[in-house]
Structure formats: C-alpha cells, structure tokens
XYZ file of C-alpha atoms in Angstrom:
202
model
C 4.444 3.491 28.742
C 2.401 0.653 30.176
C 1.085 -2.339 27.079
C -1.557 -1.235 25.388
C -4.266 -5.251 25.396
C -5.708 -5.906 22.515
C -9.312 -4.720 23.682
C -7.894 -0.868 23.801
C -6.589 -0.836 20.455
C -9.090 -3.317 18.648
C -11.659 0.590 20.684
C -9.754 2.703 18.060
C -9.870 0.417 14.403
C -13.040 2.480 13.738
C -11.029 5.703 13.487
C -8.474 3.814 11.454
C -11.357 2.230 9.056
C -12.398 6.695 8.854
C -8.493 7.471 8.495
C -8.402 4.261 5.749
C -11.520 6.504 4.057
C -10.498 9.966 4.410
C -8.661 9.623 0.916
C -12.124 8.874 -1.277
C -13.949 11.218 0.780
C -11.787 14.008 0.540
C -12.316 13.057 -3.332
C -16.073 12.946 -2.993
C -15.717 16.367 -1.394
C -13.211 17.706 -4.154
C -15.782 16.570 -7.019
C -18.389 18.437 -5.438
C -16.783 21.471 -5.036
C -14.960 21.302 -9.001
C -11.771 21.059 -7.086
C -10.033 18.165 -9.348
C -8.043 19.822 -11.226
C -8.682 20.584 -15.001
C -8.121 16.891 -15.801
C -10.029 14.480 -13.201
C -9.191 11.219 -14.502
C -5.279 12.162 -14.505
C -5.523 13.356 -10.928
C -8.081 10.544 -9.239
C -5.250 8.036 -11.417
C -2.086 10.329 -9.322
C -3.855 10.206 -5.988
C -4.972 6.252 -5.502
C -1.458 4.621 -6.317
C 0.241 7.587 -4.038
C -2.005 6.721 -1.196
C -1.915 3.040 -2.406
C 1.449 3.201 -1.509
C 1.240 5.884 0.967
C -0.800 3.108 3.176
C 1.309 0.101 1.993
C 4.628 2.032 4.145
C 1.869 2.457 6.599
C 1.163 -1.727 6.980
C 5.095 -1.868 6.568
C 5.627 0.542 9.236
C 3.531 -0.987 12.422
C 6.007 -4.027 12.768
C 8.824 -2.215 14.290
C 6.538 0.729 15.799
C 5.223 -1.941 17.631
C 8.336 -2.991 18.731
C 9.989 -0.298 19.198
C 7.191 1.310 22.047
C 6.737 -2.433 22.686
C 2.681 -2.535 21.897
C 2.462 -5.500 20.573
C -1.109 -5.113 20.387
C -1.329 -2.840 17.800
C -0.420 -5.458 14.748
C -3.792 -5.695 14.403
C -4.586 -2.883 12.795
C -1.817 -3.594 10.238
C -5.009 -5.967 8.201
C -7.174 -3.469 8.004
C -3.927 -0.374 6.610
C -2.971 -3.595 4.160
C -6.423 -3.565 2.482
C -6.977 -0.225 2.802
C -3.184 0.001 0.343
C -5.616 -3.133 -1.958
C -8.503 -0.851 -2.159
C -6.931 2.741 -3.946
C -4.165 0.702 -5.314
C -7.138 -1.202 -7.442
C -8.531 2.077 -7.800
C -5.716 2.714 -9.501
C -5.760 0.377 -11.444
C -9.191 0.186 -12.477
C -8.160 4.102 -13.567
C -5.471 3.569 -15.916
C -8.403 1.310 -17.385
C -11.051 2.441 -18.341
C -9.817 6.470 -18.527
C -6.174 5.653 -20.547
C -6.759 2.514 -21.710
C -10.596 2.801 -22.559
C -11.457 -0.405 -21.058
C -9.561 -1.933 -24.242
C -7.974 -5.351 -23.024
C -5.649 -5.756 -26.067
C -4.641 -2.044 -26.052
C -4.066 -3.006 -21.278
C -1.785 -6.130 -22.365
C 0.065 -4.228 -25.559
C 0.578 -1.669 -22.160
C 2.215 -4.740 -19.783
C 3.850 -5.798 -22.364
C 5.539 -3.431 -23.691
C 5.882 -0.295 -20.857
C 8.048 -1.471 -18.178
C 6.663 1.192 -15.893
C 3.627 -0.522 -17.025
C 4.648 -4.278 -16.493
C 6.200 -3.937 -12.773
C 3.099 -1.329 -11.715
C 0.637 -4.617 -12.730
C 3.061 -7.290 -10.732
C 2.089 -4.725 -7.123
C -1.175 -5.303 -8.312
C -1.252 -8.557 -9.035
C 1.234 -9.116 -5.374
C -0.892 -7.150 -2.738
C -4.241 -9.309 -5.252
C -3.564 -11.936 -3.486
C -2.139 -11.240 -0.115
C -4.901 -9.857 0.373
C -6.903 -12.764 -0.663
C -4.726 -14.762 2.270
C -5.334 -12.596 4.831
C -7.946 -14.419 7.012
C -7.294 -17.039 9.850
C -8.711 -19.360 7.356
C -5.693 -18.959 4.757
C -3.522 -18.375 7.732
C -4.136 -21.771 8.892
C -4.236 -23.564 5.698
C -0.986 -22.673 4.637
C 0.974 -23.266 7.940
C 4.637 -21.797 8.191
C 3.746 -21.272 4.715
C 1.536 -17.748 4.881
C 4.591 -15.609 6.467
C 6.614 -16.584 3.783
C 3.908 -15.577 1.074
C 3.225 -12.357 2.803
C 7.385 -11.173 3.289
C 6.401 -10.556 -0.978
C 5.191 -7.413 0.651
C 8.361 -5.825 0.851
C 8.895 -7.124 -2.683
C 5.742 -4.959 -4.262
C 6.738 -1.728 -2.092
C 9.960 -1.589 -3.969
C 8.416 -2.431 -7.499
C 5.808 0.175 -6.148
C 7.941 3.039 -5.984
C 10.183 1.675 -8.402
C 6.381 2.513 -10.500
C 5.755 5.575 -9.358
C 9.861 6.279 -9.968
C 10.038 5.497 -13.863
C 5.774 7.824 -13.654
C 8.417 10.685 -12.326
C 11.554 11.209 -13.864
C 9.592 11.830 -17.348
C 8.726 14.827 -15.208
C 12.238 15.670 -14.292
C 10.100 15.327 -11.024
C 11.272 12.257 -7.793
C 12.153 13.929 -5.195
C 8.668 12.581 -3.570
C 9.439 9.183 -4.486
C 13.046 9.512 -2.419
C 11.187 10.359 0.758
C 8.996 7.679 -0.056
C 12.488 5.646 -1.004
C 14.206 6.684 1.844
C 11.533 5.841 4.618
C 11.159 2.077 3.396
C 14.595 2.028 3.012
C 14.084 2.894 6.478
C 12.017 0.654 7.285
C 14.327 -2.230 5.434
C 16.754 -1.185 7.500
C 14.586 -1.857 10.699
C 13.401 -4.773 10.080
C 17.253 -5.958 9.683
C 18.135 -4.035 13.456
C 18.874 -6.787 16.409
C 17.796 -4.493 18.952
C 14.999 -4.462 17.367
C 14.286 -7.863 16.216
C 14.684 -8.986 20.435
C 12.061 -7.130 21.343
C 9.306 -8.730 21.959
C 6.117 -9.345 19.370
C-alpha cells in the first residue's frame, strides 16, 4: 500500500466532519419523525454520552491504526475526532444539567459531591475540556514537551468515561455494551505498549 500524503488525507476531512455530525443529524431526523422514544430526554442524554465515548475511542485508535497501516498522515484526523468527542460529551453534560437537574446549580453540585458516577463523569468532561482548549498549534508551541504529557491524560478520560458508563449500566444489570468498550480500550492500550508497533515510523 502506498503511503498517503497529507493533502490526500486532508481531502477526506469533510467526509470525517460529516460522519462526526451523523449522531446530531440522526437526532434531528428522529425528532421530526417521533422516533426519540417515549422519553426523549433520557434517550438524548444516553445517546450523546455513548457517542462521546465512541468518538473518543476512535480518536485513540488513530495512532495505532496509522502505525499498523504505515499511514502517518492519518493523524491529521485526530484533532477533529477529539473535538467531536468533546462536543457530544458537552451535550451529554448539558442534557444532565437541564433535564435531570433542571438547571439548579445547587442540585448539580450535590449530585457531583454525593454520586460517584456523576463525579467521575464530570472529571472526564473537564479533562476533555482542557484538552480541547489546548489542542491548537499555538498551545502546542507554548507548552512544548508538556503539551504531549498533558494530552496523555486523554487515556485517563477514556478510562473514567467507561467507568462512568459502567456505574450507570450496573444499576440496570445491562453491562455487556460497557464490556465491549472496555475491551476496545484495553486493546488500544495494549497496542500502545506493543514494542513492534512503536518501532514503526510515526
């Protein structure tokens, strides 16, 4: 397989952007066609959280995939996928704040302090917020080597997101989907430590 040039990868960015908008477009379509289930608020809260996690895992998957395929230019999609992950995580948080807590700051604070699943979820979103704000080339230059160390916390955000998801689903005795995402993350972490993979060109 020939190595893709940066310009070739960049030409596909609009397609990646449209794919990132797919969940939002799907919600709009379902909304106009009465397909948001009997409880639209719960559906949108749950769906936005799942898509945030899926896009986060796709973001993390780009590094091992580009090395396995010897296509270093694929990294040029990583920031866009990461931004979409934060976008849906932010919508997930807003859905919780608006529909579950009715926009009551005191109620939200009590939820964060008293409910571990909320605490963990909020920490994960805050990590993604920091990574989003510092994802620009300007911040990369300002932080130097510290930028890479800071952005390694994306793995912590992924672990916390899956733990948050698990704590939600364990109460419903429905954790199979969580295990699938957990195995995907474990596989990505294993690939990250695989010596043969790390020797390939970045």
